[in-house]
Amino acid sequence: MIRHHLNDALLMGYSAGQLPEAFNLIVATHISMCDECRARLESFDAVGGALLETAVTDTGEVAMAEDSLAQVMARIRQAPPEPRKVQRPEPCLFPAPLRKYVGGDAEAGRWRAVGGGVRQAILPTARDASARLLYIPAGMAVPDHGHRGTELTLVLQGAFSDAVDRFGPGDIEIATEDLEHTPVAEPGMDCICLAVTDAPLRFNGMVPRLLQPFLKI
Amino acid sequence: MLQLLDESPIKERQRPPLVPQGPRGAAQAEKVRDVSQAEEAQGEWVSQMLSVAQHGDEAAFAELFAHFAPRIKAFLLKSGAGGPMAEECAQDVMATVWHKARLFDPSRASVATWIFTIARNRRIDALRKARRPEPEDLPWGPEPEPDQADVLSLQQESEKLGEALALLPENQRALIEQAYFGDLSHGEIARITGLPLGTIKSRIRLALEKLRQAMT
């Protein structure tokens, strides 16, 4: 049962196509796990549809080139027929959009230790925001940190708790600038999260701060 | 679907043709009547989309093209594309509409909404060059066929949403247009509130539940 969802601004930004790549990734991954947010997203898409229906430029209605339809029909006739795809999602830990970035499930991640038994794997995205997987052993904590921007954390396996609440599989925490938190993985199962931020994290301990440039977080 | 009984029948649509209609033969006139009856049963443009999906119907596609291609081009121009790029991308989008027609699910989206998502993705490729991962898709094909009542109510909700957006105060509507057509930062998007999306969301949620049930 997912209790922590995406907010309207993220859903609308994703629907409108205005988010950085790393944010697109976490939104797409959460929606793969959460039909409630999928329905909300598709209702924002319906806003786009309504705007498309009335789309004109400042100078009025737009016309296509004269032979436009003929050109498109010619292209359609040349293209090979699309294979009919039957999608049965395989039972994987990571939803499809995330698997594409990792190259598989958790074992395919390029993990690096960041201290306290916590590991991370940075995912390749455009630089305007960053995405990484976090592996927090059961019962361990991610170093206390605040952020300059927005940090989103999506639980893929296990659960963590912080000052705000408990976050289980599929839950997403939306942490803004003013939240300083210490996520602690629940005992019993190691916790794997996808974390995305639009600004570098700020660690409060001296050592993590010195390491920050090297850890790329 | 008891609540359907309370809903008013679909209004007569006023749709100024963007492209002058040529003379039509008797067979075509017959076809037009069929389409307008189907429209009443299914919502606007749905019958043309299904005809493209199921039969590769080029006449139905030409109708979709005449209506949507200029709107896609306007959307791209407003998003900052130049004329030639907007024309080319609009053509790309319409070709994708043909090729992916089978993925259109009228119990989850209006035709305009579905085409918007294709146009948006094309715009992101062309203008922002950012990658936009998509959620894992739910299976959809000729089977299972969505319930006609579900299709109708979703299409009606889409129409009502359009009407509600048209009634918003001008500045609010301008902000929403800027979010979808232009570049509005995340923080600015957060200022947009109060969109009347509750009912349409519930409809889509229901359609998703039925799809999930059909999968198992």
Short mmCIF file of C-alpha atoms in Angstrom, two decimals:
data_model
loop_
_atom_site.label_atom_id
_atom_site.label_comp_id
_atom_site.label_asym_id
_atom_site.label_seq_id
_atom_site.Cartn_x
_atom_site.Cartn_y
_atom_site.Cartn_z
CA MET A 1 0.00 0.00 0.00
CA ILE A 2 1.64 3.20 -1.20
CA ARG A 3 1.00 6.13 1.16
CA HIS A 4 3.40 8.78 -0.09
CA HIS A 5 2.72 10.02 -3.60
CA LEU A 6 3.97 12.52 -6.17
CA ASN A 7 2.65 16.07 -5.82
CA ASP A 8 0.68 17.96 -8.46
CA ALA A 9 3.60 20.17 -9.44
CA LEU A 10 5.77 17.15 -10.30
CA LEU A 11 2.96 15.42 -12.17
CA MET A 12 2.09 18.54 -14.14
CA GLY A 13 5.75 19.25 -14.85
CA TYR A 14 6.20 15.70 -16.13
CA SER A 15 3.02 15.88 -18.20
CA ALA A 16 4.05 19.21 -19.69
CA GLY A 17 7.56 17.91 -20.36
CA GLN A 18 9.29 20.54 -18.23
CA LEU A 19 11.29 18.46 -15.73
CA PRO A 20 15.01 17.64 -15.76
CA GLU A 21 15.88 14.12 -16.94
CA ALA A 22 16.64 12.79 -13.44
CA PHE A 23 13.22 13.96 -12.22
CA ASN A 24 11.56 12.40 -15.26
CA LEU A 25 13.23 9.13 -14.28
CA ILE A 26 11.94 9.08 -10.71
CA VAL A 27 8.44 10.17 -11.75
CA ALA A 28 8.28 7.45 -14.44
CA THR A 29 9.56 4.87 -11.94
CA HIS A 30 7.04 5.80 -9.25
CA ILE A 31 4.17 5.80 -11.76
CA SER A 32 5.21 2.33 -12.88
CA MET A 33 4.52 1.24 -9.28
CA CYS A 34 1.50 3.43 -8.48
CA ASP A 35 -1.77 3.44 -10.44
CA GLU A 36 -3.15 6.28 -8.34
CA CYS A 37 -0.41 8.61 -9.60
CA ARG A 38 -0.70 7.13 -13.10
CA ALA A 39 -4.37 8.15 -13.15
CA ARG A 40 -3.47 11.61 -11.83
CA LEU A 41 -0.76 11.98 -14.48
CA GLU A 42 -3.14 10.96 -17.25
CA SER A 43 -5.63 13.56 -16.00
CA PHE A 44 -2.87 16.18 -16.36
CA ASP A 45 -2.27 14.80 -19.87
CA ALA A 46 -5.98 15.48 -20.48
CA VAL A 47 -5.29 19.16 -19.71
CA GLY A 48 -2.64 19.04 -22.46
CA GLY A 49 -5.18 17.41 -24.76
CA ALA A 50 -7.74 20.14 -24.09
CA LEU A 51 -5.10 22.81 -24.80
CA LEU A 52 -4.07 21.06 -28.01
CA GLU A 53 -7.70 21.04 -29.11
CA THR A 54 -7.80 24.86 -28.97
CA ALA A 55 -4.20 25.51 -30.07
CA VAL A 56 -3.76 28.49 -32.36
CA THR A 57 -0.82 30.89 -32.56
CA ASP A 58 -1.03 34.61 -31.87
CA THR A 59 -1.73 35.16 -35.54
CA GLY A 60 -4.59 32.67 -35.62
CA GLU A 61 -5.10 29.21 -37.02
CA VAL A 62 -2.16 27.44 -38.55
CA ALA A 63 -2.18 25.59 -41.86
CA MET A 64 -0.06 22.61 -42.83
CA ALA A 65 1.95 22.65 -46.04
CA GLU A 66 -0.17 21.90 -49.10
CA ASP A 67 1.17 18.40 -49.79
CA SER A 68 1.59 17.56 -46.11
CA LEU A 69 -0.89 14.69 -45.90
CA ALA A 70 0.49 13.16 -49.10
CA GLN A 71 4.02 13.30 -47.65
CA VAL A 72 2.91 11.62 -44.44
CA MET A 73 0.99 8.92 -46.33
CA ALA A 74 4.06 8.24 -48.47
CA ARG A 75 6.18 7.83 -45.32
CA ILE A 76 3.58 5.60 -43.71
CA ARG A 77 3.50 3.32 -46.76
CA GLN A 78 7.28 3.05 -46.80
CA ALA A 79 7.66 2.21 -43.12
CA PRO A 80 7.68 -1.44 -42.14
CA PRO A 81 4.65 -2.50 -40.09
CA GLU A 82 5.16 -2.09 -36.35
CA PRO A 83 5.60 -5.36 -34.55
CA ARG A 84 2.62 -6.00 -32.36
CA LYS A 85 4.02 -5.98 -28.91
CA VAL A 86 2.53 -7.98 -26.13
CA GLN A 87 3.89 -6.63 -22.90
CA ARG A 88 3.94 -8.79 -19.87
CA PRO A 89 6.24 -7.05 -17.44
CA GLU A 90 8.71 -9.54 -16.05
CA PRO A 91 8.83 -9.81 -12.29
CA CYS A 92 11.78 -7.54 -11.52
CA LEU A 93 12.68 -5.41 -8.55
CA PHE A 94 13.22 -2.31 -10.69
CA PRO A 95 10.45 -1.03 -12.98
CA ALA A 96 11.31 -0.86 -16.70
CA PRO A 97 12.32 2.84 -16.92
CA LEU A 98 14.82 2.42 -14.07
CA ARG A 99 16.18 -0.88 -15.45
CA LYS A 100 17.11 0.98 -18.64
CA TYR A 101 19.31 3.35 -16.66
CA VAL A 102 20.88 0.73 -14.40
CA GLY A 103 21.29 -1.90 -17.10
CA GLY A 104 19.35 -4.45 -15.04
CA ASP A 105 18.27 -4.94 -11.46
CA ALA A 106 20.22 -3.98 -8.33
CA GLU A 107 23.13 -6.35 -9.06
CA ALA A 108 23.86 -4.47 -12.30
CA GLY A 109 24.43 -1.17 -10.46
CA ARG A 110 27.94 0.34 -10.31
CA TRP A 111 27.97 0.53 -6.54
CA ARG A 112 30.48 2.56 -4.53
CA ALA A 113 30.78 2.62 -0.75
CA VAL A 114 29.96 5.98 0.85
CA GLY A 115 30.57 5.04 4.48
CA GLY A 116 28.61 3.37 7.27
CA GLY A 117 27.89 0.40 5.02
CA VAL A 118 25.82 2.63 2.74
CA ARG A 119 26.51 2.29 -0.99
CA GLN A 120 25.41 4.36 -3.94
CA ALA A 121 25.36 4.01 -7.71
CA ILE A 122 25.17 7.20 -9.74
CA LEU A 123 22.99 6.98 -12.83
CA PRO A 124 23.85 8.73 -16.08
CA THR A 125 21.50 11.70 -16.57
CA ALA A 126 21.76 15.25 -17.83
CA ARG A 127 23.60 17.51 -15.40
CA ASP A 128 20.70 19.80 -14.44
CA ALA A 129 19.76 17.23 -11.78
CA SER A 130 21.29 13.99 -10.55
CA ALA A 131 19.96 10.50 -9.87
CA ARG A 132 21.50 7.72 -7.81
CA LEU A 133 20.58 4.44 -6.24
CA LEU A 134 21.13 4.15 -2.50
CA TYR A 135 21.72 0.85 -0.77
CA ILE A 136 21.20 1.13 2.98
CA PRO A 137 21.87 -2.05 4.99
CA ALA A 138 19.05 -2.99 7.37
CA GLY A 139 19.19 -0.86 10.49
CA MET A 140 21.78 1.58 9.13
CA ALA A 141 21.42 5.32 8.54
CA VAL A 142 22.25 7.59 5.63
CA PRO A 143 24.49 10.40 6.95
CA ASP A 144 22.49 13.35 8.27
CA HIS A 145 21.98 15.78 5.43
CA GLY A 146 20.02 18.76 4.23
CA HIS A 147 19.65 20.00 0.67
CA ARG A 148 19.83 23.23 -1.22
CA GLY A 149 17.13 22.17 -3.65
CA THR A 150 14.49 19.47 -3.81
CA GLU A 151 15.39 15.86 -3.03
CA LEU A 152 13.06 13.02 -3.99
CA THR A 153 13.59 9.55 -2.55
CA LEU A 154 11.65 6.55 -3.86
CA VAL A 155 11.78 3.24 -1.98
CA LEU A 156 12.28 0.21 -4.24
CA GLN A 157 12.90 -2.41 -1.57
CA GLY A 158 12.70 -2.47 2.25
CA ALA A 159 11.72 0.67 4.13
CA PHE A 160 13.24 3.65 5.87
CA SER A 161 12.04 6.06 8.49
CA ASP A 162 13.05 9.63 9.21
CA ALA A 163 11.72 12.58 11.18
CA VAL A 164 8.80 12.85 8.75
CA ASP A 165 7.37 9.33 8.52
CA ARG A 166 7.96 5.73 7.46
CA PHE A 167 8.51 5.07 3.75
CA GLY A 168 7.91 1.59 2.29
CA PRO A 169 8.11 0.14 -1.23
CA GLY A 170 6.69 2.57 -3.81
CA ASP A 171 6.56 5.48 -1.35
CA ILE A 172 8.25 8.70 -2.44
CA GLU A 173 9.53 11.34 -0.05
CA ILE A 174 9.58 14.90 -1.34
CA ALA A 175 12.11 16.81 0.76
CA THR A 176 12.52 20.52 0.32
CA GLU A 177 15.31 22.84 1.31
CA ASP A 178 14.31 23.17 4.95
CA LEU A 179 14.27 19.46 5.79
CA GLU A 180 17.35 18.02 7.44
CA HIS A 181 16.81 14.33 7.84
CA THR A 182 18.55 11.09 8.70
CA PRO A 183 16.85 8.24 6.90
CA VAL A 184 17.30 4.96 8.82
CA ALA A 185 16.65 1.63 7.11
CA GLU A 186 14.29 -0.66 8.96
CA PRO A 187 15.73 -3.80 10.46
CA GLY A 188 15.04 -7.06 8.66
CA MET A 189 15.68 -6.07 5.07
CA ASP A 190 18.25 -3.91 3.30
CA CYS A 191 16.69 -0.81 1.81
CA ILE A 192 17.21 0.21 -1.82
CA CYS A 193 16.08 3.68 -2.95
CA LEU A 194 16.24 5.85 -6.01
CA ALA A 195 17.20 9.38 -4.95
CA VAL A 196 17.11 12.44 -7.16
CA THR A 197 18.19 15.98 -6.41
CA ASP A 198 18.40 19.23 -8.34
CA ALA A 199 21.24 20.57 -6.18
CA PRO A 200 24.15 18.95 -4.34
CA LEU A 201 23.34 17.50 -0.92
CA ARG A 202 24.74 19.21 2.17
CA PHE A 203 26.09 16.84 4.76
CA ASN A 204 26.32 18.01 8.32
CA GLY A 205 29.26 15.91 9.52
CA MET A 206 32.79 17.18 8.73
CA VAL A 207 34.06 14.04 7.05
CA PRO A 208 31.18 13.54 4.63
CA ARG A 209 31.47 17.20 3.65
CA LEU A 210 35.14 16.77 2.77
CA LEU A 211 34.31 13.66 0.78
CA GLN A 212 31.45 15.25 -1.08
CA PRO A 213 33.39 16.40 -4.16
CA PHE A 214 34.76 12.87 -4.60
CA LEU A 215 31.46 11.11 -4.04
CA LYS A 216 29.69 13.29 -6.58
CA ILE A 217 26.64 13.85 -4.37
CA MET B 1 -23.36 2.41 -14.85
CA LEU B 2 -26.33 3.99 -13.15
CA GLN B 3 -24.92 7.47 -13.03
CA LEU B 4 -24.84 7.53 -16.82
CA LEU B 5 -28.61 7.92 -16.82
CA ASP B 6 -28.24 11.32 -15.23
CA GLU B 7 -25.80 12.63 -17.79
CA SER B 8 -27.06 14.82 -20.57
CA PRO B 9 -26.55 13.53 -24.10
CA ILE B 10 -23.51 14.80 -25.96
CA LYS B 11 -24.11 18.21 -27.40
CA GLU B 12 -24.08 18.88 -31.08
CA ARG B 13 -20.45 19.66 -31.83
CA GLN B 14 -19.55 22.87 -33.54
CA ARG B 15 -16.36 22.16 -35.34
CA PRO B 16 -15.38 24.65 -38.01
CA PRO B 17 -13.53 22.68 -40.68
CA LEU B 18 -9.94 23.88 -40.97
CA VAL B 19 -9.64 22.48 -44.46
CA PRO B 20 -12.38 23.09 -47.00
CA GLN B 21 -14.37 19.93 -47.46
CA GLY B 22 -14.37 18.68 -51.02
CA PRO B 23 -17.46 17.26 -52.71
CA ARG B 24 -18.35 13.88 -51.33
CA GLY B 25 -19.96 10.94 -53.07
CA ALA B 26 -23.06 9.24 -51.74
CA ALA B 27 -21.01 6.46 -50.23
CA GLN B 28 -18.90 9.00 -48.37
CA ALA B 29 -21.94 10.90 -47.17
CA GLU B 30 -23.21 7.63 -45.79
CA LYS B 31 -19.90 7.10 -44.08
CA VAL B 32 -20.04 10.56 -42.52
CA ARG B 33 -23.44 9.78 -41.04
CA ASP B 34 -22.08 6.54 -39.66
CA VAL B 35 -19.18 8.37 -38.10
CA SER B 36 -21.40 10.99 -36.49
CA GLN B 37 -23.59 8.26 -35.03
CA ALA B 38 -20.51 6.47 -33.77
CA GLU B 39 -19.31 9.78 -32.36
CA GLU B 40 -22.45 10.08 -30.32
CA ALA B 41 -21.89 6.61 -28.99
CA GLN B 42 -18.16 6.91 -28.35
CA GLY B 43 -17.06 10.52 -28.25
CA GLU B 44 -15.31 12.67 -30.78
CA TRP B 45 -12.67 11.18 -33.10
CA VAL B 46 -12.69 7.83 -31.32
CA SER B 47 -14.34 6.00 -34.21
CA GLN B 48 -11.80 7.39 -36.68
CA MET B 49 -8.92 6.31 -34.41
CA LEU B 50 -10.34 2.81 -34.00
CA SER B 51 -10.89 2.59 -37.75
CA VAL B 52 -7.24 3.47 -38.35
CA ALA B 53 -6.14 1.00 -35.69
CA GLN B 54 -8.27 -1.90 -36.86
CA HIS B 55 -8.52 -1.43 -40.63
CA GLY B 56 -5.73 0.98 -41.63
CA ASP B 57 -8.52 3.30 -42.82
CA GLU B 58 -6.85 6.09 -44.81
CA ALA B 59 -10.02 8.21 -45.13
CA ALA B 60 -10.46 8.21 -41.34
CA PHE B 61 -6.78 9.11 -40.99
CA ALA B 62 -7.22 12.02 -43.42
CA GLU B 63 -10.01 13.38 -41.20
CA LEU B 64 -7.80 13.09 -38.13
CA PHE B 65 -4.98 14.75 -40.04
CA ALA B 66 -7.13 17.69 -41.18
CA HIS B 67 -8.20 18.33 -37.60
CA PHE B 68 -5.10 17.59 -35.56
CA ALA B 69 -2.05 18.28 -37.76
CA PRO B 70 -2.59 22.10 -37.79
CA ARG B 71 -3.15 22.05 -34.02
CA ILE B 72 0.05 20.08 -33.44
CA LYS B 73 1.89 22.55 -35.64
CA ALA B 74 0.44 25.48 -33.67
CA PHE B 75 1.48 23.76 -30.41
CA LEU B 76 5.04 23.37 -31.70
CA LEU B 77 5.21 26.95 -32.99
CA LYS B 78 4.03 28.23 -29.62
CA SER B 79 6.66 26.07 -27.95
CA GLY B 80 9.35 27.93 -29.88
CA ALA B 81 9.91 25.75 -32.95
CA GLY B 82 10.54 27.50 -36.27
CA GLY B 83 8.09 27.04 -39.16
CA PRO B 84 9.91 24.26 -41.06
CA MET B 85 10.65 22.34 -37.86
CA ALA B 86 7.04 22.65 -36.68
CA GLU B 87 5.79 21.34 -40.03
CA GLU B 88 8.23 18.43 -40.00
CA CYS B 89 7.50 17.50 -36.38
CA ALA B 90 3.74 17.70 -36.92
CA GLN B 91 4.17 15.28 -39.83
CA ASP B 92 6.26 12.98 -37.61
CA VAL B 93 3.60 13.08 -34.91
CA MET B 94 0.83 12.17 -37.36
CA ALA B 95 2.91 9.30 -38.77
CA THR B 96 3.35 8.05 -35.19
CA VAL B 97 -0.43 8.35 -34.66
CA TRP B 98 -0.87 5.95 -37.59
CA HIS B 99 1.80 3.50 -36.46
CA LYS B 100 0.82 3.42 -32.80
CA ALA B 101 -2.95 3.60 -33.35
CA ARG B 102 -3.41 0.18 -31.75
CA LEU B 103 -2.05 1.49 -28.45
CA PHE B 104 -4.79 4.13 -28.16
CA ASP B 105 -7.16 3.26 -25.30
CA PRO B 106 -10.40 5.29 -25.44
CA SER B 107 -11.32 4.33 -21.88
CA ARG B 108 -8.23 6.20 -20.63
CA ALA B 109 -7.79 9.17 -22.96
CA SER B 110 -9.50 11.31 -25.55
CA VAL B 111 -7.91 11.30 -29.00
CA ALA B 112 -6.69 14.87 -28.39
CA THR B 113 -5.06 13.80 -25.12
CA TRP B 114 -3.35 10.81 -26.69
CA ILE B 115 -2.05 12.89 -29.59
CA PHE B 116 -0.90 15.56 -27.13
CA THR B 117 1.35 13.01 -25.40
CA ILE B 118 2.95 12.05 -28.74
CA ALA B 119 3.41 15.71 -29.72
CA ARG B 120 4.90 16.55 -26.32
CA ASN B 121 7.44 13.73 -26.60
CA ARG B 122 8.37 14.83 -30.11
CA ARG B 123 8.81 18.40 -28.87
CA ILE B 124 11.10 17.25 -26.04
CA ASP B 125 13.24 15.35 -28.56
CA ALA B 126 13.36 18.25 -30.99
CA LEU B 127 13.68 21.28 -28.73
CA ARG B 128 15.04 20.25 -25.37
CA LYS B 129 16.99 17.19 -26.39
CA ALA B 130 16.38 15.81 -22.89
CA ARG B 131 15.60 12.18 -22.35
CA ARG B 132 12.20 11.48 -20.90
CA PRO B 133 11.83 7.95 -19.57
CA GLU B 134 8.26 6.66 -19.82
CA PRO B 135 6.43 4.62 -17.19
CA GLU B 136 6.13 0.90 -17.72
CA ASP B 137 3.12 0.53 -19.97
CA LEU B 138 0.06 -1.52 -19.26
CA PRO B 139 -0.76 -4.08 -21.88
CA TRP B 140 -3.30 -2.90 -24.39
CA GLY B 141 -4.39 -4.37 -27.67
CA PRO B 142 -7.54 -5.37 -29.49
CA GLU B 143 -8.30 -7.47 -26.43
CA PRO B 144 -9.59 -6.80 -23.91
CA GLU B 145 -11.99 -4.35 -25.51
CA PRO B 146 -12.90 -1.53 -23.15
CA ASP B 147 -16.48 -1.23 -22.02
CA GLN B 148 -18.47 1.18 -24.24
CA ALA B 149 -19.96 2.90 -21.19
CA ASP B 150 -16.45 3.50 -19.81
CA VAL B 151 -15.32 4.92 -23.15
CA LEU B 152 -18.32 7.24 -23.34
CA SER B 153 -17.96 8.60 -19.82
CA LEU B 154 -14.22 9.19 -20.20
CA GLN B 155 -14.79 11.00 -23.49
CA GLN B 156 -17.52 13.12 -21.89
CA GLU B 157 -15.28 13.97 -18.94
CA SER B 158 -12.55 15.07 -21.36
CA GLU B 159 -15.01 17.39 -23.04
CA LYS B 160 -16.18 18.82 -19.71
CA LEU B 161 -12.57 19.42 -18.72
CA GLY B 162 -12.05 21.42 -21.91
CA GLU B 163 -15.13 23.50 -21.11
CA ALA B 164 -13.97 24.06 -17.52
CA LEU B 165 -10.53 25.20 -18.71
CA ALA B 166 -12.14 27.64 -21.14
CA LEU B 167 -14.05 29.20 -18.22
CA LEU B 168 -10.98 29.80 -16.05
CA PRO B 169 -9.90 33.40 -15.46
CA GLU B 170 -7.65 34.58 -18.27
CA ASN B 171 -4.47 34.87 -16.20
CA GLN B 172 -4.85 31.38 -14.76
CA ARG B 173 -5.47 29.90 -18.19
CA ALA B 174 -2.46 31.78 -19.56
CA LEU B 175 -0.27 30.29 -16.83
CA ILE B 176 -1.45 26.76 -17.65
CA GLU B 177 -0.82 27.32 -21.36
CA GLN B 178 2.64 28.58 -20.54
CA ALA B 179 3.32 25.43 -18.51
CA TYR B 180 2.30 23.15 -21.38
CA PHE B 181 3.50 25.19 -24.37
CA GLY B 182 6.34 27.26 -23.04
CA ASP B 183 8.92 26.97 -20.36
CA LEU B 184 7.63 27.38 -16.87
CA SER B 185 10.01 26.52 -14.04
CA HIS B 186 9.07 23.88 -11.53
CA GLY B 187 8.48 26.53 -8.87
CA GLU B 188 6.16 28.47 -11.15
CA ILE B 189 4.23 25.30 -12.01
CA ALA B 190 3.69 24.75 -8.28
CA ARG B 191 1.65 27.99 -8.24
CA ILE B 192 -0.98 26.47 -10.54
CA THR B 193 -3.69 25.03 -8.35
CA GLY B 194 -7.36 24.26 -8.43
CA LEU B 195 -7.55 22.41 -11.75
CA PRO B 196 -10.85 20.47 -11.86
CA LEU B 197 -9.32 17.02 -12.37
CA GLY B 198 -11.06 14.96 -9.69
CA THR B 199 -13.74 13.32 -11.86
CA ILE B 200 -11.61 12.52 -14.87
CA LYS B 201 -8.95 11.08 -12.59
CA SER B 202 -11.52 8.74 -11.01
CA ARG B 203 -12.58 7.56 -14.49
CA ILE B 204 -9.01 6.83 -15.53
CA ARG B 205 -8.37 5.08 -12.21
CA LEU B 206 -11.33 2.80 -12.88
CA ALA B 207 -10.08 1.99 -16.39
CA LEU B 208 -6.65 1.14 -14.96
CA GLU B 209 -8.20 -1.18 -12.39
CA LYS B 210 -10.09 -3.01 -15.11
CA LEU B 211 -6.90 -3.37 -17.16
CA ARG B 212 -5.08 -4.77 -14.14
CA GLN B 213 -7.87 -7.26 -13.58
CA ALA B 214 -7.74 -8.32 -17.24
CA MET B 215 -3.98 -8.91 -16.88
CA THR B 216 -4.33 -11.44 -14.09
#
